[in-house]
Coordinates of C-alpha atoms and ligand atoms in Angstrom, one line a residue:
M204 CA -0.2 0.0 0.1
K205 CA 1.5 3.7 -0.7
Q206 CA 0.7 5.9 1.5
S207 CA -0.4 8.6 -1.2
M208 CA -3.2 6.5 -1.6
T209 CA -4.3 5.6 1.7
L210 CA -5.7 7.3 4.8
I211 CA -3.6 8.0 7.6
P212 CA -4.2 11.3 9.5
T213 CA -1.5 11.1 11.8
L214 CA -1.6 14.1 15.0
R215 CA 1.5 15.9 16.6
E216 CA -0.5 16.7 19.5
V217 CA -1.9 14.3 21.9
P218 CA -5.9 14.6 21.8
A219 CA -7.3 16.1 24.9
D220 CA -9.9 13.9 26.5
A221 CA -7.5 10.6 25.7
E222 CA -6.2 9.6 29.5
I223 CA -4.5 6.5 28.4
K224 CA -1.6 5.5 26.2
S225 CA -3.6 3.0 23.9
H226 CA -6.1 5.8 23.4
Q227 CA -3.8 8.7 22.9
L228 CA -1.7 6.6 20.4
L229 CA -4.4 5.3 18.6
L230 CA -5.7 8.7 17.8
R231 CA -2.5 10.4 17.1
A232 CA -1.3 7.7 14.8
G233 CA -4.6 7.6 12.7
F234 CA -6.0 4.3 13.4
M235 CA -9.3 5.3 14.7
R236 CA -11.5 8.3 15.1
Q237 CA -13.8 9.3 17.5
N238 CA -17.9 9.7 16.0
S239 CA -19.5 10.3 19.2
S240 CA -19.0 9.6 23.0
G241 CA -17.8 6.0 22.9
V242 CA -18.5 5.6 19.0
Y243 CA -15.6 5.2 16.7
S244 CA -14.4 4.7 13.3
F245 CA -11.8 2.0 12.4
M246 CA -9.2 4.0 9.9
P247 CA -7.9 1.7 7.3
L248 CA -4.8 0.9 9.8
G249 CA -7.0 0.1 12.5
K250 CA -9.3 -1.9 10.6
K251 CA -6.3 -4.1 9.5
V252 CA -5.0 -4.6 12.6
L253 CA -8.7 -5.4 13.9
Q254 CA -8.9 -8.4 10.8
K255 CA -5.8 -9.9 12.4
V256 CA -6.9 -9.8 15.5
E257 CA -10.4 -11.7 14.5
A258 CA -8.4 -14.0 12.7
I259 CA -6.6 -15.3 15.2
V260 CA -10.3 -15.7 17.4
R261 CA -11.7 -17.7 14.2
E262 CA -8.8 -19.8 13.9
E263 CA -9.2 -20.8 18.1
M264 CA -13.0 -20.9 17.6
D265 CA -12.7 -23.1 14.6
N266 CA -10.2 -25.3 16.3
A267 CA -11.9 -25.5 19.4
G268 CA -15.0 -27.3 17.3
A269 CA -17.4 -24.2 17.0
V270 CA -19.2 -23.1 13.8
E271 CA -19.4 -19.3 13.0
L272 CA -22.7 -17.7 12.0
L273 CA -23.9 -13.9 12.1
M274 CA -27.1 -12.9 13.9
P275 CA -28.5 -9.5 13.6
A276 CA -28.0 -6.7 15.8
L277 CA -31.8 -5.6 15.4
Q278 CA -33.4 -7.9 17.9
Q279 CA -37.2 -8.0 18.5
A280 CA -38.3 -6.5 22.1
E281 CA -40.5 -10.2 22.4
F282 CA -37.3 -12.3 22.9
W283 CA -36.1 -10.1 25.5
Q284 CA -39.9 -10.2 27.2
E285 CA -39.8 -13.7 27.1
S286 CA -35.9 -13.7 28.8
G287 CA -37.5 -11.0 31.2
R288 CA -34.7 -8.6 30.5
W289 CA -36.5 -6.1 28.7
Y290 CA -37.8 -5.0 32.5
T291 CA -34.7 -5.9 34.0
Y292 CA -32.3 -3.9 31.8
G293 CA -32.5 0.1 31.9
P294 CA -31.1 2.7 29.7
E295 CA -28.2 0.5 28.7
L296 CA -29.9 -1.5 26.3
M297 CA -30.6 0.8 23.7
R298 CA -34.0 0.9 22.2
L299 CA -36.3 1.8 19.0
K300 CA -39.1 1.5 17.2
D301 CA -39.6 0.4 13.4
R302 CA -41.8 2.2 11.6
N303 CA -45.2 0.0 12.3
N304 CA -43.9 1.2 15.7
R305 CA -42.6 -2.0 16.9
E306 CA -40.4 -2.2 19.5
F307 CA -36.6 -3.2 19.0
A308 CA -33.1 -3.6 21.2
L309 CA -30.3 -2.9 19.4
G310 CA -28.2 -6.1 20.8
A311 CA -25.9 -5.7 23.7
T312 CA -25.6 -9.8 23.5
H313 CA -27.3 -12.5 21.9
E314 CA -28.5 -15.0 24.7
E315 CA -32.2 -14.6 23.6
V316 CA -31.7 -14.6 19.9
V317 CA -29.6 -17.7 19.9
T318 CA -32.0 -19.4 22.1
S319 CA -34.9 -18.4 20.1
L320 CA -32.6 -19.7 16.8
V321 CA -31.7 -22.9 18.4
R322 CA -34.8 -23.7 20.0
D323 CA -36.8 -23.9 16.8
E324 CA -33.9 -25.6 14.9
V325 CA -32.8 -28.5 17.3
K326 CA -34.8 -30.8 19.0
S327 CA -33.3 -34.1 19.4
Y328 CA -30.3 -34.5 21.9
K329 CA -28.6 -36.3 18.9
R330 CA -27.8 -32.8 17.6
L331 CA -26.1 -31.9 20.9
P332 CA -23.6 -30.3 21.8
L333 CA -23.7 -27.5 19.4
T334 CA -21.7 -24.6 19.8
V335 CA -22.3 -21.2 17.8
Y336 CA -20.1 -18.0 17.6
Q337 CA -20.3 -14.6 15.8
I338 CA -17.7 -11.7 15.2
Q339 CA -20.4 -8.7 15.5
T340 CA -21.2 -5.4 16.6
K341 CA -22.6 -4.6 20.3
F342 CA -24.1 -1.7 21.5
R343 CA -24.4 -0.8 25.0
D344 CA -25.3 2.8 26.3
E345 CA -22.4 2.9 28.8
Q346 CA -23.2 5.9 31.3
R347 CA -19.4 7.2 31.3
P348 CA -17.6 5.7 27.7
R349 CA -14.0 6.1 28.7
F350 CA -10.7 5.2 27.6
G351 CA -11.5 4.8 23.9
L352 CA -12.1 1.4 22.5
L353 CA -11.9 -0.1 26.3
R354 CA -15.4 1.3 27.3
G355 CA -17.5 2.4 24.1
R356 CA -21.0 2.0 23.3
E357 CA -20.6 0.7 20.2
F358 CA -18.0 -2.6 20.1
I359 CA -17.1 -5.6 18.1
M360 CA -17.4 -8.8 20.5
K361 CA -16.9 -12.4 19.4
D362 CA -19.7 -13.9 21.3
A363 CA -20.1 -17.9 21.4
Y364 CA -23.1 -20.0 23.2
S365 CA -23.2 -23.7 23.3
F366 CA -26.0 -25.9 23.7
H367 CA -25.6 -29.4 25.9
A368 CA -27.8 -32.4 26.9
N369 CA -26.0 -32.7 30.2
Q370 CA -23.8 -31.1 32.3
E371 CA -20.3 -33.3 31.6
S372 CA -20.7 -31.9 28.0
L373 CA -21.1 -28.3 29.0
D374 CA -17.6 -28.5 31.4
A375 CA -16.0 -30.7 28.2
V376 CA -16.9 -27.6 25.9
Y377 CA -16.0 -24.9 29.0
E378 CA -12.6 -26.5 29.1
N379 CA -12.0 -26.6 25.5
L380 CA -13.0 -22.8 25.0
Y381 CA -11.2 -21.6 28.0
K382 CA -7.7 -23.2 26.4
A383 CA -9.1 -21.4 23.0
Y384 CA -8.9 -18.4 24.4
S385 CA -5.5 -18.8 26.2
N386 CA -4.3 -19.4 22.8
V387 CA -5.7 -16.7 21.4
F388 CA -4.8 -14.0 24.4
S389 CA -1.1 -15.7 24.1
R390 CA -1.0 -15.5 20.3
C391 CA -2.0 -11.4 20.8
G392 CA 1.3 -11.2 23.2
L393 CA -0.6 -10.1 26.0
D394 CA -0.1 -10.6 29.3
F395 CA -3.1 -12.2 31.1
R396 CA -5.0 -14.0 33.7
A397 CA -7.9 -16.3 33.7
V398 CA -9.6 -15.4 37.0
I399 CA -12.5 -17.0 38.9
A400 CA -15.5 -14.2 38.5
D401 CA -18.8 -13.5 39.4
S402 CA -21.7 -14.4 37.2
G403 CA -23.7 -11.6 38.3
A404 CA -27.1 -11.5 36.5
M405 CA -26.4 -14.4 34.1
G406 CA -27.1 -17.0 36.5
G407 CA -24.8 -20.2 36.5
K408 CA -22.1 -20.7 38.6
D409 CA -18.9 -21.4 37.1
T410 CA -17.3 -18.5 35.2
H411 CA -13.8 -17.1 34.3
E412 CA -12.6 -13.8 33.1
F413 CA -9.9 -13.2 31.0
M414 CA -8.0 -10.2 32.5
V415 CA -5.0 -8.5 30.7
L416 CA -2.6 -7.1 33.6
S417 CA -2.5 -3.1 33.2
E418 CA -2.1 -0.6 35.6
I419 CA -5.3 1.5 33.9
G420 CA -7.3 -1.7 33.7
E421 CA -10.5 -1.2 36.0
D422 CA -10.7 -4.6 37.7
T423 CA -9.0 -5.2 40.4
I424 CA -7.6 -9.1 40.6
A425 CA -6.5 -11.0 43.6
Y426 CA -3.7 -13.1 43.2
S427 CA -1.5 -15.6 45.0
D428 CA 2.1 -14.9 45.4
T429 CA 3.1 -18.4 45.5
S430 CA 0.3 -20.3 43.1
D431 CA -1.7 -19.7 40.1
Y432 CA -4.7 -18.8 42.3
A433 CA -6.1 -15.9 40.6
A434 CA -9.8 -14.4 41.1
N435 CA -11.4 -11.1 40.5
I436 CA -11.7 -9.4 43.9
E437 CA -15.4 -9.4 43.9
M438 CA -15.4 -13.2 44.1
A439 CA -12.2 -13.9 46.3
P440 CA -13.5 -15.8 49.2
V441 CA -12.0 -14.9 52.8
T442 CA -10.5 -17.8 54.4
V443 CA -8.8 -16.0 57.7
K444 CA -9.5 -17.9 60.8
Y445 CA -10.3 -15.2 63.7
E446 CA -9.6 -15.9 67.2
K447 CA -11.8 -14.6 70.0
S448 CA -9.2 -12.6 72.5
S449 CA -10.3 -14.2 76.2
E450 CA -10.1 -10.6 77.9
E451 CA -12.9 -9.6 80.1
L452 CA -16.4 -8.3 78.5
G453 CA -16.2 -4.4 79.7
S454 CA -19.6 -3.0 80.8
L455 CA -21.6 -1.4 77.7
E456 CA -20.7 2.3 77.9
K457 CA -22.0 5.5 75.8
V458 CA -19.1 7.9 75.1
H459 CA -20.1 11.4 73.8
T460 CA -17.8 11.7 70.6
P461 CA -18.8 15.4 69.5
G462 CA -17.8 15.9 65.4
Q463 CA -16.3 12.3 65.3
K464 CA -17.8 10.8 62.0
S465 CA -15.7 8.7 60.1
I466 CA -13.8 5.1 61.2
D467 CA -10.4 7.2 61.5
D468 CA -12.0 9.7 63.2
V469 CA -13.6 7.7 66.0
A470 CA -10.5 5.5 66.4
S471 CA -8.2 8.2 66.9
F472 CA -10.2 10.2 69.2
L473 CA -10.9 7.0 71.2
K474 CA -7.2 6.7 70.8
T475 CA -7.7 2.8 69.2
D476 CA -7.2 0.8 65.7
A477 CA -9.8 1.0 63.3
S478 CA -10.0 -3.0 64.0
N479 CA -11.4 -2.5 66.9
L480 CA -14.5 -0.8 65.5
I481 CA -17.7 -1.9 64.0
K482 CA -18.6 -0.3 60.7
S483 CA -22.6 -0.3 60.4
L484 CA -23.7 0.3 56.4
L485 CA -27.2 0.2 55.9
F486 CA -28.2 -1.4 52.2
K487 CA -31.4 -2.2 50.6
V488 CA -31.2 -5.6 49.4
D489 CA -34.4 -6.0 46.2
E490 CA -36.6 -4.4 48.8
K491 CA -35.3 -5.5 52.3
Y492 CA -33.2 -3.1 54.8
V493 CA -30.1 -4.8 55.4
L494 CA -27.6 -3.4 58.2
V495 CA -24.3 -4.7 57.1
L496 CA -21.6 -4.8 60.2
V497 CA -17.6 -5.0 59.2
R498 CA -14.7 -4.7 61.3
G499 CA -13.8 -0.9 60.8
D500 CA -10.2 -2.1 59.0
H501 CA -12.4 -4.0 56.9
E502 CA -14.7 -3.1 53.3
V503 CA -17.9 -4.3 52.6
N504 CA -18.2 -6.5 49.5
D505 CA -21.5 -5.4 47.7
I506 CA -21.1 -8.9 45.4
K507 CA -20.7 -11.3 48.2
V508 CA -24.1 -9.4 49.9
K509 CA -26.0 -9.8 47.0
N510 CA -24.7 -13.8 46.0
F511 CA -25.5 -14.4 49.9
Y512 CA -29.4 -12.8 49.2
N513 CA -29.7 -13.8 45.8
A514 CA -30.6 -10.6 45.0
E515 CA -31.2 -8.6 42.2
I516 CA -30.2 -5.1 43.4
V517 CA -28.4 -4.2 46.3
E518 CA -27.3 -0.6 47.1
L519 CA -26.1 1.3 49.7
V520 CA -28.8 3.5 51.4
D521 CA -28.2 7.6 50.9
P522 CA -27.4 9.4 54.1
N523 CA -30.8 11.2 54.2
E524 CA -32.6 7.8 53.6
T525 CA -30.6 6.3 56.2
K526 CA -31.3 8.9 58.9
E527 CA -35.1 8.4 58.2
V528 CA -34.6 5.0 58.7
L529 CA -32.5 4.6 61.5
G530 CA -33.3 7.7 63.1
C531 CA -29.6 9.1 63.1
A532 CA -27.0 10.1 60.4
V533 CA -24.3 7.8 59.1
G534 CA -21.6 8.6 61.2
S535 CA -23.2 7.5 64.4
L536 CA -24.8 4.3 63.3
G537 CA -24.4 0.6 65.2
P538 CA -26.2 -2.0 65.5
I539 CA -27.4 -1.7 69.1
N540 CA -31.0 -1.4 69.3
I541 CA -32.3 -1.2 65.7
A542 CA -35.3 -0.9 64.5
S543 CA -36.7 -4.9 64.2
Y544 CA -37.7 -4.3 60.4
V545 CA -33.8 -4.0 60.0
E546 CA -32.3 -7.6 59.3
V547 CA -28.8 -7.1 60.8
I548 CA -25.7 -9.5 58.7
A549 CA -22.3 -9.4 59.9
D550 CA -18.8 -10.3 58.5
L551 CA -17.3 -13.2 60.1
A552 CA -14.2 -11.3 61.5
V553 CA -17.2 -9.0 63.3
E554 CA -18.1 -12.7 65.4
S555 CA -14.5 -12.6 67.2
M556 CA -14.7 -9.3 68.3
V557 CA -14.4 -8.4 71.9
N558 CA -15.2 -4.8 73.3
G559 CA -15.5 -3.2 70.0
I560 CA -16.6 0.3 69.6
S561 CA -20.0 1.2 67.5
G562 CA -22.0 4.1 66.7
A563 CA -24.9 4.8 69.4
N564 CA -27.7 5.7 66.7
E565 CA -27.4 8.9 68.3
E566 CA -25.2 11.9 66.6
D567 CA -22.1 12.5 68.3
Y568 CA -22.3 9.3 70.5
H569 CA -20.5 5.9 70.4
Y570 CA -20.9 2.5 72.5
V571 CA -17.5 1.3 73.9
N572 CA -17.2 -2.4 75.1
V573 CA -19.3 -3.4 72.4
N574 CA -19.5 -7.2 72.6
P575 CA -21.9 -9.4 69.5
D576 CA -24.4 -11.3 70.9
R577 CA -24.7 -10.0 74.1
D578 CA -25.3 -6.5 73.2
F579 CA -26.6 -6.8 69.6
N580 CA -27.9 -9.6 67.5
V581 CA -27.0 -11.1 64.2
A582 CA -29.3 -12.9 61.7
N583 CA -26.2 -14.2 59.8
Y584 CA -22.4 -14.4 60.2
I585 CA -21.3 -14.6 56.8
D586 CA -17.9 -13.9 54.4
L587 CA -18.7 -10.3 53.1
R588 CA -15.9 -8.5 53.0
F589 CA -13.3 -7.6 50.1
I590 CA -10.0 -9.7 50.5
Q591 CA -6.9 -7.7 51.3
E592 CA -3.3 -7.9 50.2
G593 CA -1.6 -10.2 52.7
D594 CA -4.7 -12.1 53.4
P595 CA -4.0 -16.0 52.9
S596 CA -4.7 -17.3 49.3
P597 CA -8.3 -19.1 49.2
D598 CA -6.1 -22.2 48.0
G599 CA -4.6 -22.2 50.9
N600 CA -1.0 -21.4 49.0
G601 CA 0.7 -18.1 50.1
H602 CA -0.9 -14.9 50.4
I603 CA -3.0 -12.4 48.4
K604 CA -1.6 -9.7 46.1
F605 CA -3.7 -7.0 43.9
A606 CA -3.3 -6.6 40.4
K607 CA -5.3 -4.1 38.0
G608 CA -7.1 -5.8 34.9
I609 CA -8.7 -5.2 31.8
E610 CA -11.2 -7.9 31.2
V611 CA -10.9 -9.1 27.4
G612 CA -12.8 -12.4 27.7
H613 CA -15.6 -13.9 29.6
V614 CA -16.6 -17.4 30.1
F615 CA -20.0 -18.7 31.8
K616 CA -21.5 -21.9 32.6
L617 CA -25.3 -20.4 32.2
G618 CA -27.3 -23.5 33.0
T619 CA -30.9 -23.5 31.8
K620 CA -31.4 -20.2 32.5
Y621 CA -32.2 -18.9 29.2
S622 CA -33.4 -22.1 27.8
E623 CA -36.2 -22.7 30.5
A624 CA -37.4 -18.9 30.1
M625 CA -37.9 -19.4 26.3
N626 CA -38.4 -23.2 26.3
A627 CA -35.8 -24.2 24.2
T628 CA -35.9 -28.2 24.9
F629 CA -34.6 -31.5 23.3
L630 CA -36.0 -34.8 23.5
D631 CA -33.7 -37.1 25.3
E632 CA -32.3 -40.5 24.4
N633 CA -35.5 -41.7 26.6
G634 CA -38.0 -39.3 24.3
R635 CA -38.2 -37.2 27.4
S636 CA -38.2 -33.2 26.9
Q637 CA -35.3 -31.7 28.7
P638 CA -34.4 -28.0 28.6
M639 CA -31.3 -27.5 26.7
I640 CA -27.7 -26.7 29.1
M641 CA -26.1 -23.6 27.8
G642 CA -22.7 -21.9 28.0
C643 CA -21.5 -18.3 26.7
Y644 CA -18.4 -16.9 25.8
G645 CA -17.4 -13.5 24.9
I646 CA -14.0 -11.9 24.0
G647 CA -14.1 -8.1 23.4
V648 CA -12.4 -8.0 19.9
S649 CA -12.1 -4.3 19.8
R650 CA -10.7 -3.8 23.7
T651 CA -8.5 -6.7 22.9
L652 CA -7.1 -4.6 20.1
A653 CA -6.5 -1.3 22.7
A654 CA -5.1 -3.8 25.2
V655 CA -2.9 -4.8 22.8
A656 CA -1.9 -1.0 21.9
E657 CA -2.1 -0.4 25.6
Q658 CA 0.8 -2.7 26.5
F659 CA 3.1 -2.8 23.2
N660 CA 4.0 1.1 23.1
D661 CA 6.9 3.3 23.8
E662 CA 7.6 6.9 24.1
K663 CA 8.1 7.5 20.0
G664 CA 4.5 5.4 19.8
L665 CA 2.6 2.0 18.9
V666 CA 5.5 -1.0 19.1
W667 CA 3.1 -3.8 17.2
P668 CA 3.6 -7.3 18.0
T669 CA 4.6 -8.6 14.3
N670 CA 1.8 -10.9 13.7
L671 CA -0.6 -8.2 14.7
A672 CA 0.9 -5.2 12.6
P673 CA -1.4 -3.5 10.0
Y674 CA 1.5 -4.2 7.4
Q675 CA 5.2 -5.7 8.2
V676 CA 7.5 -3.2 6.7
H677 CA 7.6 0.3 6.3
L678 CA 9.2 1.0 3.1
I679 CA 10.7 4.9 3.2
P680 CA 12.5 6.9 0.4
V681 CA 13.5 9.8 2.2
N682 CA 13.5 12.3 -0.8
M683 CA 11.1 11.3 -3.5
K684 CA 12.7 14.1 -5.6
D685 CA 15.6 12.1 -5.5
E686 CA 15.5 9.7 -8.6
S687 CA 17.9 6.9 -7.6
Q688 CA 15.7 6.9 -4.2
A689 CA 12.3 7.1 -5.7
E690 CA 13.5 4.1 -8.7
L691 CA 15.0 1.9 -5.9
A692 CA 12.3 2.1 -3.3
E693 CA 9.7 1.4 -6.1
K694 CA 11.8 -1.6 -7.4
L695 CA 12.2 -3.0 -3.8
Y696 CA 8.1 -2.1 -3.1
G697 CA 7.7 -4.9 -5.8
E698 CA 9.8 -7.2 -5.2
L699 CA 9.0 -7.4 -1.1
K700 CA 4.7 -7.6 -2.1
K701 CA 6.0 -10.3 -4.5
Q702 CA 7.5 -12.3 -1.6
G703 CA 4.3 -11.9 0.2
M704 CA 5.4 -9.5 2.4
D705 CA 2.8 -6.7 4.0
V706 CA 4.3 -3.4 2.8
L707 CA 3.6 0.3 3.7
M708 CA 5.8 2.5 1.4
D709 CA 5.6 6.5 2.5
D710 CA 5.9 8.0 -1.2
R711 CA 4.5 11.2 0.3
H712 CA 6.6 14.4 -0.5
E713 CA 7.3 14.9 3.0
R714 CA 10.6 16.1 4.6
A715 CA 12.5 13.3 6.4
G716 CA 11.6 14.3 10.0
V717 CA 8.2 13.8 9.3
K718 CA 8.4 10.5 8.0
F719 CA 10.3 9.2 10.6
A720 CA 8.3 10.3 13.2
D721 CA 5.3 9.1 11.4
S722 CA 6.8 6.0 11.4
D723 CA 7.7 5.5 14.8
L724 CA 4.2 6.8 15.6
I725 CA 2.5 3.8 13.2
G726 CA 4.6 1.2 15.1
L727 CA 5.3 -1.4 12.3
P728 CA 7.9 -4.2 13.2
V729 CA 10.8 -3.1 10.8
R730 CA 11.4 0.1 8.3
V731 CA 13.5 0.0 5.2
T732 CA 15.1 3.6 4.6
V733 CA 16.2 4.5 1.0
G734 CA 18.3 7.4 1.8
K735 CA 21.9 9.1 0.0
K736 CA 23.1 5.8 -0.6
A737 CA 20.4 4.2 -2.7
S738 CA 22.6 4.5 -6.1
D739 CA 25.3 2.7 -4.1
G740 CA 22.3 -0.2 -3.7
I741 CA 22.7 0.3 0.3
V742 CA 19.4 0.6 2.1
E743 CA 19.1 1.0 6.3
V744 CA 16.9 -1.5 8.0
K745 CA 15.5 -0.5 11.3
I746 CA 14.0 -2.6 14.2
R747 CA 10.9 -0.6 16.1
K748 CA 11.1 -2.8 19.0
T749 CA 15.0 -2.4 20.0
G750 CA 15.7 0.5 17.8
E751 CA 18.4 -1.1 16.5
V752 CA 19.7 -0.2 12.8
L753 CA 21.4 -2.3 10.4
E754 CA 22.8 -1.3 7.1
M755 CA 23.0 -3.7 4.0
E756 CA 23.2 -4.0 0.2
T757 CA 19.6 -4.5 -1.2
V758 CA 20.4 -8.0 -2.7
E759 CA 20.5 -9.3 1.5
L760 CA 17.2 -7.3 2.2
V761 CA 15.0 -9.8 1.4
Q762 CA 17.0 -12.6 3.2
K763 CA 17.2 -10.5 6.6
L764 CA 13.6 -9.0 6.3
K765 CA 12.3 -12.8 6.3
E766 CA 14.6 -13.6 9.4
L767 CA 13.8 -10.8 11.6
L768 CA 9.6 -11.3 10.5
G769 CA 9.8 -14.7 11.8
Ligands
9G3_898 C1 -27.6 -6.1 28.3 C2 -26.4 -5.0 28.5 C3 -25.4 -4.8 29.2 C4 -24.7 -6.3 29.3 C5 -25.8 -7.1 29.2 C6 -27.1 -7.4 28.7 C7 -23.1 -7.6 30.3 C8 -25.3 -8.6 29.5 C9 -23.5 -10.1 30.2 C10 -22.9 -10.9 29.0 C11 -23.0 -12.2 29.3 C12 -22.5 -12.9 28.2 C13 -22.5 -13.3 25.8 C14 -20.9 -13.4 25.5 C15 -20.2 -13.6 27.0 C16 -20.6 -12.7 27.9 N1 -23.7 -6.3 29.5 N2 -24.1 -8.7 30.0 O1 -25.9 -9.9 29.4 F1 -28.8 -5.8 28.1 CL1 -27.3 -3.4 28.0 O2 -23.0 -10.1 28.0 N3 -23.2 -12.9 26.5

């Protein structure tokens, strides 16, 4: 491809609202352009990388025995009404009406569509297992699109769905696709971890997220410092065994703590450690008020609360409503003499506290020598705190450390949530009608591209891995007005293409500095410069990743490039 023929609008300046490297560089190097918030055009270079990521995904999915199809983005509301999600999803699900006023959703995912498709076409256990996948545009009206392609409102996903007659079959396909995902992200050169995750609203129990380690990742991974245990922090169970101290139970006493609101304020005011305090937070769990207690130095993990109640909605009650319900402000809440319609649950650490401190449910007053069971009742003691660095790893090996991750893949064992809701059944070998058991598997394809850009760059620009670069060779005649340079470049362009190489030739009439700066920004793996020594048949080869520069006769060039490009 010649640059005079394509469209690579590079920018000198860093675009204002681009906060992270990949977003800045993909814009500056002309790989993409924003249309509206969270909605992008893939420019020619971006589109070529996208195709290379998709090719890797297709190869691995096909090898794993999945078959590709393509479902519509325009999805009739009826399907979502059958699954019930038409009513549970809010503005994130983009909806529209057609000319006959019929309601549609713009596809955020395809469980409903694929289940309706398979229920019509598959009736017998002999046709199972079946794994279908597509690579397609998804729409989710994110409240805060950010970080470019990492959280967009229109993005490209590979989504796969598997259908099974029994759990063993699902387990086998899940295992296969788990390996296929590992291959995809390894082939993209990404430093990733498969972590135990929370299935959220999707139902089912087993689920893993594939996380690319990155400081700008929105997810926190809890991993063991000595084993391969890794979990999304939302999921990681706490296995600490707490000991109850044998000290005497002091008598309950109300103390005046004027203006002391936060855990740290009260702890320093009463000259004690946060771990002696009981933190009380009022939650709404579906329709119920629940006072959740954790030790002062711990944090409530709302996902664990949600999973304990198997609730749809769990949210912290705002301070005003809290005051109405409990009769006092959030800074002095405690579990003693709580209204009977408020359920009290506590983290396991609270059960072992002796002579603790809690709010007195009275502005500016706290209790000291608070003892569970003697001074307040708890309906359930459960593991409901976030795991912390240094906690023992749940697998018993080593201790927990944290890392940030970008979720690029997510695999679920769905079970029969959708097949029951939508009556997707099959006749088993005894002729009995059974709901199909399902799995679903997603890869954020455009997000993976951004994760690669985030991992592979330096101070001059992008540094693409050879197998994902939009082109393999950047051929640069320094001065197009110089006959010998222009002719040699043209000759080499033809030769390299004949050798099957992906070549981008910078045939623009631009200054050398501009060409080299753009070349470093775009980040192709190898640059061939045709400069002053063109008339002697000498060219310069530069390796983008290492900056190494080699001079050689043009006759050696093809062989050398084949070596460098592997
Ligand atoms: C929606 C909207 C947003 C959503 C969903 C539905 C996430 C939704 C979870 C999944 C599960 C799997 C198939 C591929 C792998 C992931 N955000 N999820 O279902 F309507 Cl607006 O997408 N789907």
